[in-house]
PDB file of N, CA and C in Angstrom:
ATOM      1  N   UNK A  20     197.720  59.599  46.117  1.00  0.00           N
ATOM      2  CA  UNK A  20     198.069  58.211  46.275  1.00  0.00           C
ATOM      3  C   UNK A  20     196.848  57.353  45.961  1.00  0.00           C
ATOM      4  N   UNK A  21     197.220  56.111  45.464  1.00  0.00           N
ATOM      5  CA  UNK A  21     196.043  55.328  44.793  1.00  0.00           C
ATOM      6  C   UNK A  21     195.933  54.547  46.106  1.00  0.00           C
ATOM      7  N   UNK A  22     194.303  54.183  46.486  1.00  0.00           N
ATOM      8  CA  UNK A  22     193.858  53.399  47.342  1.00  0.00           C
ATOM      9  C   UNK A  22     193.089  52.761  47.195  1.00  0.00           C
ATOM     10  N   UNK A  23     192.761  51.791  48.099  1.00  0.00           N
ATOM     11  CA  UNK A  23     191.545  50.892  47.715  1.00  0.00           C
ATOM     12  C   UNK A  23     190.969  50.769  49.150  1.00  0.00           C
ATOM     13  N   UNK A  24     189.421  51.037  49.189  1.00  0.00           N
ATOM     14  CA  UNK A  24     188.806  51.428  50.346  1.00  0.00           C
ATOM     15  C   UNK A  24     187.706  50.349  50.366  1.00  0.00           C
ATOM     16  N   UNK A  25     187.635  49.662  51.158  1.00  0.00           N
ATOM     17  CA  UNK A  25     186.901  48.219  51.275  1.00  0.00           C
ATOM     18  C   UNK A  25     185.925  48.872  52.171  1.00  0.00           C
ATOM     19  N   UNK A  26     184.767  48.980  51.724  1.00  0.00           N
ATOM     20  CA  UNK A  26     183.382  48.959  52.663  1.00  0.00           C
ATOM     21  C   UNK A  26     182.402  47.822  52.523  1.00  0.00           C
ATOM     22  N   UNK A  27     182.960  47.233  53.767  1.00  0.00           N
ATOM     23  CA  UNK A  27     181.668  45.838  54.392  1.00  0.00           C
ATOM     24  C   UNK A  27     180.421  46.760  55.107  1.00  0.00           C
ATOM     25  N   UNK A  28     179.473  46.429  54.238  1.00  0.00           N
ATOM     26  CA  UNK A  28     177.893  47.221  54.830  1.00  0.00           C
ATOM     27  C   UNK A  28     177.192  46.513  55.689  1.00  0.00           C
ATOM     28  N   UNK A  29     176.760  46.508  56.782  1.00  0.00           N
ATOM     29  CA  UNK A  29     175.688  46.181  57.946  1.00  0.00           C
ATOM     30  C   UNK A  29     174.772  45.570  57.226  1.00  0.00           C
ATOM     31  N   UNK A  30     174.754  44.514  57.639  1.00  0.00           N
ATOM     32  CA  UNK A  30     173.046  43.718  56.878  1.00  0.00           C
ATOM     33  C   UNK A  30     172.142  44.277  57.068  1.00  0.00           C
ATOM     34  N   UNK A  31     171.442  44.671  58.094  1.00  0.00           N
ATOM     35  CA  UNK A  31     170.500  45.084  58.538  1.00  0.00           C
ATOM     36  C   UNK A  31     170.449  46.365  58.184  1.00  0.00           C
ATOM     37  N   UNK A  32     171.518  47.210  58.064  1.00  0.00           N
ATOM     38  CA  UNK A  32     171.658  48.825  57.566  1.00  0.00           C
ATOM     39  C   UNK A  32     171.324  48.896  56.180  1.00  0.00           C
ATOM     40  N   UNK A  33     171.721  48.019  55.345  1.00  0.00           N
ATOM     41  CA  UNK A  33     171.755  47.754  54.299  1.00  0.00           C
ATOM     42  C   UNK A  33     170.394  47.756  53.702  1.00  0.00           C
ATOM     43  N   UNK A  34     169.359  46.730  54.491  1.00  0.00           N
ATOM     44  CA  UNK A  34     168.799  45.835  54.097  1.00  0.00           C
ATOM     45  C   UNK A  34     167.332  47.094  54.137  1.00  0.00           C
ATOM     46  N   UNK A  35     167.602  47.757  55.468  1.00  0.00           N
ATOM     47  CA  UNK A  35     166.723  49.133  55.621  1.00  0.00           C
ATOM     48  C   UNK A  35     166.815  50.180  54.288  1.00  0.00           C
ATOM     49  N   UNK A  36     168.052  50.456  53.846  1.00  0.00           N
ATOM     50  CA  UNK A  36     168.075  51.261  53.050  1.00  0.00           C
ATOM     51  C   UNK A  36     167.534  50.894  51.626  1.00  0.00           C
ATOM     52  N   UNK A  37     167.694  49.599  51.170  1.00  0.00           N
ATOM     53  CA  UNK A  37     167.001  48.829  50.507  1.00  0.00           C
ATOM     54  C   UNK A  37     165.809  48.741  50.327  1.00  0.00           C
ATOM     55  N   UNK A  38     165.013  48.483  51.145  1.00  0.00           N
ATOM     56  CA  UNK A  38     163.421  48.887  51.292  1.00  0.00           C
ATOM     57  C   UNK A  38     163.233  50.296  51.261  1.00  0.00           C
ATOM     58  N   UNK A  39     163.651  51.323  52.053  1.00  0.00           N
ATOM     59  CA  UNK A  39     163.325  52.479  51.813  1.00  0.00           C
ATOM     60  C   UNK A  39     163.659  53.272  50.102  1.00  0.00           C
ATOM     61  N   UNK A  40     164.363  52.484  49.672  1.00  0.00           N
ATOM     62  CA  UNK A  40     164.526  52.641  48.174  1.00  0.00           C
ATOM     63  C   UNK A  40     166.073  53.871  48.159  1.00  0.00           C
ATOM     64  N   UNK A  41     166.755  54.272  49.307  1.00  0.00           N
ATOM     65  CA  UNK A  41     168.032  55.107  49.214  1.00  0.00           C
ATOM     66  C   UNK A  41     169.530  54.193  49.055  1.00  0.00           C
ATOM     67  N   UNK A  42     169.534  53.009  49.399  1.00  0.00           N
ATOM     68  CA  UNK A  42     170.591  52.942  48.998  1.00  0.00           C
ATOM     69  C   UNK A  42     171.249  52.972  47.977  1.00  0.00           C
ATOM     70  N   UNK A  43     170.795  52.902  46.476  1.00  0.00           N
ATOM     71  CA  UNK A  43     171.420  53.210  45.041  1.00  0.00           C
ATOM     72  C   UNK A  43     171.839  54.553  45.576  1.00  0.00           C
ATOM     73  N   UNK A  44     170.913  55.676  45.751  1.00  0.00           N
ATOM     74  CA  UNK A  44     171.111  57.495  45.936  1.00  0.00           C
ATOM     75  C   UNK A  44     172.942  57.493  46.779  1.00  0.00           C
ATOM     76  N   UNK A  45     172.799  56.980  47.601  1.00  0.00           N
ATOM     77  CA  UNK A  45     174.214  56.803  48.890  1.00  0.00           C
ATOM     78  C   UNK A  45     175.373  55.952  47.940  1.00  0.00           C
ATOM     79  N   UNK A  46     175.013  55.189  47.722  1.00  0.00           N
ATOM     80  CA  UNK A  46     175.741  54.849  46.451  1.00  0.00           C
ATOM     81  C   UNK A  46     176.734  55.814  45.390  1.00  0.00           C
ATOM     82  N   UNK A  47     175.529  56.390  44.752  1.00  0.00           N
ATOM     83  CA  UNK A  47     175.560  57.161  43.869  1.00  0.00           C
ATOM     84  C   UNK A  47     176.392  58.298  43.671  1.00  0.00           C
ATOM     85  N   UNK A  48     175.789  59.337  45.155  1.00  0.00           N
ATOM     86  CA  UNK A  48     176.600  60.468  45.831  1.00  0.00           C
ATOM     87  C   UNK A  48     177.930  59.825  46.282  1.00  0.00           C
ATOM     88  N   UNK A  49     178.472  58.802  46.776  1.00  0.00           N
ATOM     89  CA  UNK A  49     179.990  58.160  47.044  1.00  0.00           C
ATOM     90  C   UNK A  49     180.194  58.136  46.134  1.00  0.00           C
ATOM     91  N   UNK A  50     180.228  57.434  44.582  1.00  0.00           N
ATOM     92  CA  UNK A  50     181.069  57.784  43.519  1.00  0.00           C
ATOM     93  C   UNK A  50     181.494  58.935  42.860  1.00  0.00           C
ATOM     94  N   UNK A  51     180.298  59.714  43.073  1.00  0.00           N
ATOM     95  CA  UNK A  51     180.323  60.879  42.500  1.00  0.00           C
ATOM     96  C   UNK A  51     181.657  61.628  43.478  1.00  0.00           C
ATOM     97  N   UNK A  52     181.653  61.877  44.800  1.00  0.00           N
ATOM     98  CA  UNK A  52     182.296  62.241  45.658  1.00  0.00           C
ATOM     99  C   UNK A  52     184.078  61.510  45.431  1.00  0.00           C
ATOM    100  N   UNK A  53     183.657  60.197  45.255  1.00  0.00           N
ATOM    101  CA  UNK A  53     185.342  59.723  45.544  1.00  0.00           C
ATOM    102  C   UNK A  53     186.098  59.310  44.023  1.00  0.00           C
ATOM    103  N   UNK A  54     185.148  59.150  42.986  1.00  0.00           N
ATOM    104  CA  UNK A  54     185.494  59.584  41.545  1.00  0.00           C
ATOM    105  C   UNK A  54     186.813  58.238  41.527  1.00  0.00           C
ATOM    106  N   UNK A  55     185.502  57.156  41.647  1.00  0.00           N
ATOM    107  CA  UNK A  55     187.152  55.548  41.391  1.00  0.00           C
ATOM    108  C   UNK A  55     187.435  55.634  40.207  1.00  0.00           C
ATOM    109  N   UNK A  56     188.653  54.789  40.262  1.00  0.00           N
ATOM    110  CA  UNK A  56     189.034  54.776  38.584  1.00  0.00           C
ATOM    111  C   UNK A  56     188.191  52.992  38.642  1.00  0.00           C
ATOM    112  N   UNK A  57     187.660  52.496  39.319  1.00  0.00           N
ATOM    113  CA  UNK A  57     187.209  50.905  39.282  1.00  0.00           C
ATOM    114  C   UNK A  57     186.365  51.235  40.683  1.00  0.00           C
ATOM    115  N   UNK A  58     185.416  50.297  40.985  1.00  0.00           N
ATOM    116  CA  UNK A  58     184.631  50.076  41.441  1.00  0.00           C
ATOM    117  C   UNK A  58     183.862  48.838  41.389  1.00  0.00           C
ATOM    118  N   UNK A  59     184.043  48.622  42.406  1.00  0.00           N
ATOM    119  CA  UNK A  59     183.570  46.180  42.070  1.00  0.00           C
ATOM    120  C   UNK A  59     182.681  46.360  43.550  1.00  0.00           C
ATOM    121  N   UNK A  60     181.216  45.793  43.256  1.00  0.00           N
ATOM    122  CA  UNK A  60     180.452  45.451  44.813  1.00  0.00           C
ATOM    123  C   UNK A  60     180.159  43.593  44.717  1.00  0.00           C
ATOM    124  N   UNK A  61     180.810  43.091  45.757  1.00  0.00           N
ATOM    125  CA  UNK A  61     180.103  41.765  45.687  1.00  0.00           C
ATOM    126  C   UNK A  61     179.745  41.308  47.191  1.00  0.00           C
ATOM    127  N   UNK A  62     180.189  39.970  47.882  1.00  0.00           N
ATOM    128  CA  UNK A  62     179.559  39.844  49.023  1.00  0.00           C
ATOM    129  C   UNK A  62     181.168  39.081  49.575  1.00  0.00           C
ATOM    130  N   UNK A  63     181.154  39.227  51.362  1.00  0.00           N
ATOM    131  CA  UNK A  63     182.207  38.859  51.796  1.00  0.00           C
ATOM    132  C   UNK A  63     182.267  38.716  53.165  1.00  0.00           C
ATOM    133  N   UNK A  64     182.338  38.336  53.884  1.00  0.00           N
ATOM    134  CA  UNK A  64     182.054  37.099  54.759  1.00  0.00           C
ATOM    135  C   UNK A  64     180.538  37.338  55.139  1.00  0.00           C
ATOM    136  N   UNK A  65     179.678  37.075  53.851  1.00  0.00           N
ATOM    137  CA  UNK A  65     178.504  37.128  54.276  1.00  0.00           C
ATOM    138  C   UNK A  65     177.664  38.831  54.333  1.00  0.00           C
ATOM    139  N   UNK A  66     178.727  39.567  53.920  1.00  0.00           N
ATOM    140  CA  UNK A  66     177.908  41.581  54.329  1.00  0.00           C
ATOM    141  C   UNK A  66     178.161  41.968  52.611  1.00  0.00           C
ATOM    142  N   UNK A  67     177.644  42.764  52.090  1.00  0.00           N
ATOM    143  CA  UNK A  67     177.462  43.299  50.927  1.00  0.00           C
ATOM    144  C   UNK A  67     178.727  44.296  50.984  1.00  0.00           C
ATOM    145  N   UNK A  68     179.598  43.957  49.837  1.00  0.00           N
ATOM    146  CA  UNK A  68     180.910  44.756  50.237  1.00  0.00           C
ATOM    147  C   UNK A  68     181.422  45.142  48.976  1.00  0.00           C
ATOM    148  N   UNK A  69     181.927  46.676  48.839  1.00  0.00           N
ATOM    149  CA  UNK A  69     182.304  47.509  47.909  1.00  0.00           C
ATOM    150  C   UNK A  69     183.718  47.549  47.937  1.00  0.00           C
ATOM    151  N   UNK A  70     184.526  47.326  46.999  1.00  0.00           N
ATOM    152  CA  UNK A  70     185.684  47.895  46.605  1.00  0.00           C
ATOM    153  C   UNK A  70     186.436  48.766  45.371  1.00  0.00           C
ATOM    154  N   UNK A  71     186.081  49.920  46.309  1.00  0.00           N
ATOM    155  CA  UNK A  71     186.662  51.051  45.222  1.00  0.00           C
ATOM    156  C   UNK A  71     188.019  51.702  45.120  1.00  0.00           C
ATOM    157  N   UNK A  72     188.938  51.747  44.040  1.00  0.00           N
ATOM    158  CA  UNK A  72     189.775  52.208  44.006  1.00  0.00           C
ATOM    159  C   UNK A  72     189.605  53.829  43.350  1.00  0.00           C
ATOM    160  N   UNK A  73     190.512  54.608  43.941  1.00  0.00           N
ATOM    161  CA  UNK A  73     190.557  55.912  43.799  1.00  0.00           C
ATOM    162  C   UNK A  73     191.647  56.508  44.234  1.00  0.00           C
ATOM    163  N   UNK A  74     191.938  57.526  43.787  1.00  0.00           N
ATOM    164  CA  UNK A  74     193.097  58.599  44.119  1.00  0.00           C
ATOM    165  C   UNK A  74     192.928  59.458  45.077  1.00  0.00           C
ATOM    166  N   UNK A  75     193.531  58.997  46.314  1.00  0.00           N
ATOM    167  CA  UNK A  75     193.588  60.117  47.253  1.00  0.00           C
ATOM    168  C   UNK A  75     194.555  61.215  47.378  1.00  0.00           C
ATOM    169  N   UNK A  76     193.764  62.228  46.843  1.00  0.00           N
ATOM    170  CA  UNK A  76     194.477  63.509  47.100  1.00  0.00           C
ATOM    171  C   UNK A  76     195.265  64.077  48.056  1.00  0.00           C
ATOM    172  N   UNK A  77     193.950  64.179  49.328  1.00  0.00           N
ATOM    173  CA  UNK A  77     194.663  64.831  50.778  1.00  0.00           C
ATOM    174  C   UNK A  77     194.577  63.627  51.498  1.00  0.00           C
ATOM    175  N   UNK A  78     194.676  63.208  52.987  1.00  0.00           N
ATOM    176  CA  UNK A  78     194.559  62.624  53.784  1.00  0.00           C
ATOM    177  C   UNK A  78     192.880  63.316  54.538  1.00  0.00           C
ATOM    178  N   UNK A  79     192.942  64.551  54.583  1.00  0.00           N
ATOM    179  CA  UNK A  79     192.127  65.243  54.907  1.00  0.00           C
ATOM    180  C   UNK A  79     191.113  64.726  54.069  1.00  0.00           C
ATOM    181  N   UNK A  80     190.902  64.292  53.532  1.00  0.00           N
ATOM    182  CA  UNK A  80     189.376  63.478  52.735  1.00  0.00           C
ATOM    183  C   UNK A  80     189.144  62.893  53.145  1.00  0.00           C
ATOM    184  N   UNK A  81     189.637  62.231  53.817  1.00  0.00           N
ATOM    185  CA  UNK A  81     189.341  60.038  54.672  1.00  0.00           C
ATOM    186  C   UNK A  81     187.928  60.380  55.327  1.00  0.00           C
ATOM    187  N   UNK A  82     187.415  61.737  56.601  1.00  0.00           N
ATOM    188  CA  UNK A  82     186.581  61.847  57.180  1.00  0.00           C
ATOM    189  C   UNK A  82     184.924  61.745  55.917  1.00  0.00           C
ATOM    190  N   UNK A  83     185.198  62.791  55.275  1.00  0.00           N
ATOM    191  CA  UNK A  83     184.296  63.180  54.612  1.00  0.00           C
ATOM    192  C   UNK A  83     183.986  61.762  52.822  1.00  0.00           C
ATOM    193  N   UNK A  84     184.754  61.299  52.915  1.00  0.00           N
ATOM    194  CA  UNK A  84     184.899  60.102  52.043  1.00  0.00           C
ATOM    195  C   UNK A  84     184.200  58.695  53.573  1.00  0.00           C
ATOM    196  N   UNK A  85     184.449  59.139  54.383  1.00  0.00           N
ATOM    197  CA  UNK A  85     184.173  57.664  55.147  1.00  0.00           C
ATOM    198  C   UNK A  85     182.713  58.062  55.772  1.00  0.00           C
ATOM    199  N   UNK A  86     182.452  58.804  56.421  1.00  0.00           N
ATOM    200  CA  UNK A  86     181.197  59.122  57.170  1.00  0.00           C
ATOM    201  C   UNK A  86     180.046  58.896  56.841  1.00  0.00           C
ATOM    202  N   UNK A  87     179.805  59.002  55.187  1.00  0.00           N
ATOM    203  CA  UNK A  87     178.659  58.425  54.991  1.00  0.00           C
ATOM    204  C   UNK A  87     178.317  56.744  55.520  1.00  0.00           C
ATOM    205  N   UNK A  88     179.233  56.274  54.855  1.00  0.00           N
ATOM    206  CA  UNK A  88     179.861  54.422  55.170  1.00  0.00           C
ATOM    207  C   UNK A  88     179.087  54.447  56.549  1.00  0.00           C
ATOM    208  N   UNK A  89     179.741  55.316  57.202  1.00  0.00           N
ATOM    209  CA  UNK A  89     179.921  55.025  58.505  1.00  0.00           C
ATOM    210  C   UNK A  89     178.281  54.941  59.320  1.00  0.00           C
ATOM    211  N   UNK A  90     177.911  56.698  59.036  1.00  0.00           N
ATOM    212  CA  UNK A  90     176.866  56.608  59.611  1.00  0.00           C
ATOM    213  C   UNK A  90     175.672  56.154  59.252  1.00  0.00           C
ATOM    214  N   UNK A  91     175.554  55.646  57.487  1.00  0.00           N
ATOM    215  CA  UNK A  91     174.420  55.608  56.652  1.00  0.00           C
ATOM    216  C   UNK A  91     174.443  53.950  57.131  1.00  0.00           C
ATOM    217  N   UNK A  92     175.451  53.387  56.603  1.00  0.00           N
ATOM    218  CA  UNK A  92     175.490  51.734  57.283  1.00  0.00           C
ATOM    219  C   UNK A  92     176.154  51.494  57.922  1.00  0.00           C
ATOM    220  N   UNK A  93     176.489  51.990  58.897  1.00  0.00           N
ATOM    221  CA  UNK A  93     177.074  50.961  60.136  1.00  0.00           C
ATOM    222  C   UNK A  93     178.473  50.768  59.632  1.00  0.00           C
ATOM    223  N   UNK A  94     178.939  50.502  58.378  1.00  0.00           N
ATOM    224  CA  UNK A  94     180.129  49.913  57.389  1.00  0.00           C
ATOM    225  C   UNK A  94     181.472  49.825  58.010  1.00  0.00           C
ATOM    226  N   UNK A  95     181.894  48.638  58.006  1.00  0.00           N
ATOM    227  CA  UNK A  95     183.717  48.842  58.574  1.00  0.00           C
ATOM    228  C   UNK A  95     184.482  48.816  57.163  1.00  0.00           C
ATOM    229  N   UNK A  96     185.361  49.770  57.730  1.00  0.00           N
ATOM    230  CA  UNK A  96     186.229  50.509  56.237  1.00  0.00           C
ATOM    231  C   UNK A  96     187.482  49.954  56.266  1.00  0.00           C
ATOM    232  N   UNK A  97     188.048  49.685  55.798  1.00  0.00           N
ATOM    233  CA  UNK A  97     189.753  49.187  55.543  1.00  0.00           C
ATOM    234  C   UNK A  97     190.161  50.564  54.012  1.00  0.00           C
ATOM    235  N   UNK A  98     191.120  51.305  54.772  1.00  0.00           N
ATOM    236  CA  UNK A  98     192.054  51.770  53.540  1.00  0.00           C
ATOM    237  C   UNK A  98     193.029  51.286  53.528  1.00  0.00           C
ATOM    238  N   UNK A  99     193.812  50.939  51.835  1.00  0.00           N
ATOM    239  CA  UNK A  99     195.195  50.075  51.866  1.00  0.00           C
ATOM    240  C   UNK A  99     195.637  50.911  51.033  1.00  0.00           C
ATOM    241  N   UNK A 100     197.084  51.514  50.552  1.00  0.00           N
ATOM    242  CA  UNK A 100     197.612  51.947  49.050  1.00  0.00           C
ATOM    243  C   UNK A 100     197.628  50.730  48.612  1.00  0.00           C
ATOM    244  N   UNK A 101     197.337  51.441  47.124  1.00  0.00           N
ATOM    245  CA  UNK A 101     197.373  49.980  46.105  1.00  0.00           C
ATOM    246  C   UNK A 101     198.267  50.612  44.856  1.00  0.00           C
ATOM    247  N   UNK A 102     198.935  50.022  44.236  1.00  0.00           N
ATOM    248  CA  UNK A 102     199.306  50.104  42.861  1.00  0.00           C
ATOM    249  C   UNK A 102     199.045  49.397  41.519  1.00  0.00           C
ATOM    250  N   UNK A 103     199.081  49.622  40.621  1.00  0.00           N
ATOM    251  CA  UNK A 103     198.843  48.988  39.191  1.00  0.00           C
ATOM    252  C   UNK A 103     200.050  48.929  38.914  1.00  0.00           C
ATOM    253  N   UNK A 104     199.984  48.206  37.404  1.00  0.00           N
ATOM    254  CA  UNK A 104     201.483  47.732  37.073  1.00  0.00           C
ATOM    255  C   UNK A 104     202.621  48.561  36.724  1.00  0.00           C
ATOM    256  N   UNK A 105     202.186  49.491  36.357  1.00  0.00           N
ATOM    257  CA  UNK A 105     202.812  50.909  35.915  1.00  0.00           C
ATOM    258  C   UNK A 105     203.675  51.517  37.253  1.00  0.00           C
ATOM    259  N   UNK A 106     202.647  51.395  37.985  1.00  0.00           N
ATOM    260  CA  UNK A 106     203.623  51.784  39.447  1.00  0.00           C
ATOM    261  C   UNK A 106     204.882  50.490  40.197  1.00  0.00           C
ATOM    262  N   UNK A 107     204.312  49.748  40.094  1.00  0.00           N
ATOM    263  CA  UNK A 107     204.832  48.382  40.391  1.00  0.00           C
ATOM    264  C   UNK A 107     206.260  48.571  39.591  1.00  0.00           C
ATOM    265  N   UNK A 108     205.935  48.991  38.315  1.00  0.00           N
ATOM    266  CA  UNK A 108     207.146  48.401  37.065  1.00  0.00           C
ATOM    267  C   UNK A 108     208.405  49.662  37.994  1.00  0.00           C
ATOM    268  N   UNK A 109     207.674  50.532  38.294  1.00  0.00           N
ATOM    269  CA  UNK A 109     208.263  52.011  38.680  1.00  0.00           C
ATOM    270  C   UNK A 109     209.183  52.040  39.886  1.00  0.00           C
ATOM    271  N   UNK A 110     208.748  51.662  40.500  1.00  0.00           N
ATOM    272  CA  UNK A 110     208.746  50.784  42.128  1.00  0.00           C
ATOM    273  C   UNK A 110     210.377  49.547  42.107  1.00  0.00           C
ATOM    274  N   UNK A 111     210.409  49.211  40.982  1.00  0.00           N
ATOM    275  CA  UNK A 111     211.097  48.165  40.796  1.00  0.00           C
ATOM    276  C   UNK A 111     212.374  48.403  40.322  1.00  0.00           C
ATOM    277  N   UNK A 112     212.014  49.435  39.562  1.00  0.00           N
ATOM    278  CA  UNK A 112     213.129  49.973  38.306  1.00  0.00           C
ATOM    279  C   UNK A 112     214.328  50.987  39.391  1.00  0.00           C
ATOM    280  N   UNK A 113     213.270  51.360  40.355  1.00  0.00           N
ATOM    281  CA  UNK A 113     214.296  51.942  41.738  1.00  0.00           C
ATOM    282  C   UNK A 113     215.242  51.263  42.445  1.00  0.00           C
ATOM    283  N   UNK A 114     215.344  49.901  42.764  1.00  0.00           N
ATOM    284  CA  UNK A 114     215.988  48.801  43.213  1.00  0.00           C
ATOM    285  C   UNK A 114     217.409  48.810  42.775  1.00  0.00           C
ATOM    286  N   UNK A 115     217.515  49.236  41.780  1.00  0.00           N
ATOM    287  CA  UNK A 115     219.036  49.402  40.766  1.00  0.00           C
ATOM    288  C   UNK A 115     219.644  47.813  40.817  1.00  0.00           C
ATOM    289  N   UNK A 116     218.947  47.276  40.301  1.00  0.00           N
ATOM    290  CA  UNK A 116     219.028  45.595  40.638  1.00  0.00           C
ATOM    291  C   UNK A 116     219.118  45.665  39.131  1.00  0.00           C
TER     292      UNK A 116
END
């Protein structure tokens, strides 16, 4: 299932990892790990915030996909399913409308 996993990062978590020069590396290892088909970082109510879309396989991933977030910055996570238009069109065409 396609999702989109919103990580708002800790200022201060952030801001440490930043100086210590690891946050690109934590970064890095999460894409590699959750393999988005998109990936957008900008800022949101003020915290440095990632939104990546990706295909979740198991449910059983959420731990090992979130923990870094979690324990590296502090990060509050929102998962949502998301669809593209392809699914949408798909989604629709079921309605028998």
């Amino acid at each position: 299932m396609r999702m989109l996993l919103k990580a708002s990062m800790n200022t201060e978590k952030a801001n440490e990892l930043i100086r210590n020069g690891t946050l690109g590396k934590l970064i890095e290892e999460s894409m590699e790990q959750i393999k988005p088909e998109a990936a957008y970082f900008t800022t949101e109510g003020g915290c440095r915030t990632a939104f990546l879309f990706f295909d979740l396989k198991d449910p059983s991933d959420l731990p090992v996909i979130s923990e870094p977030f979690f324990l590296e910055l502090c990060a509050d996570l929102t998962y949502t399913p998301a669809m593209n238009r392809e699914d949408v069109q798909k989604g629709l065409s079921r309605l028998g409308r």
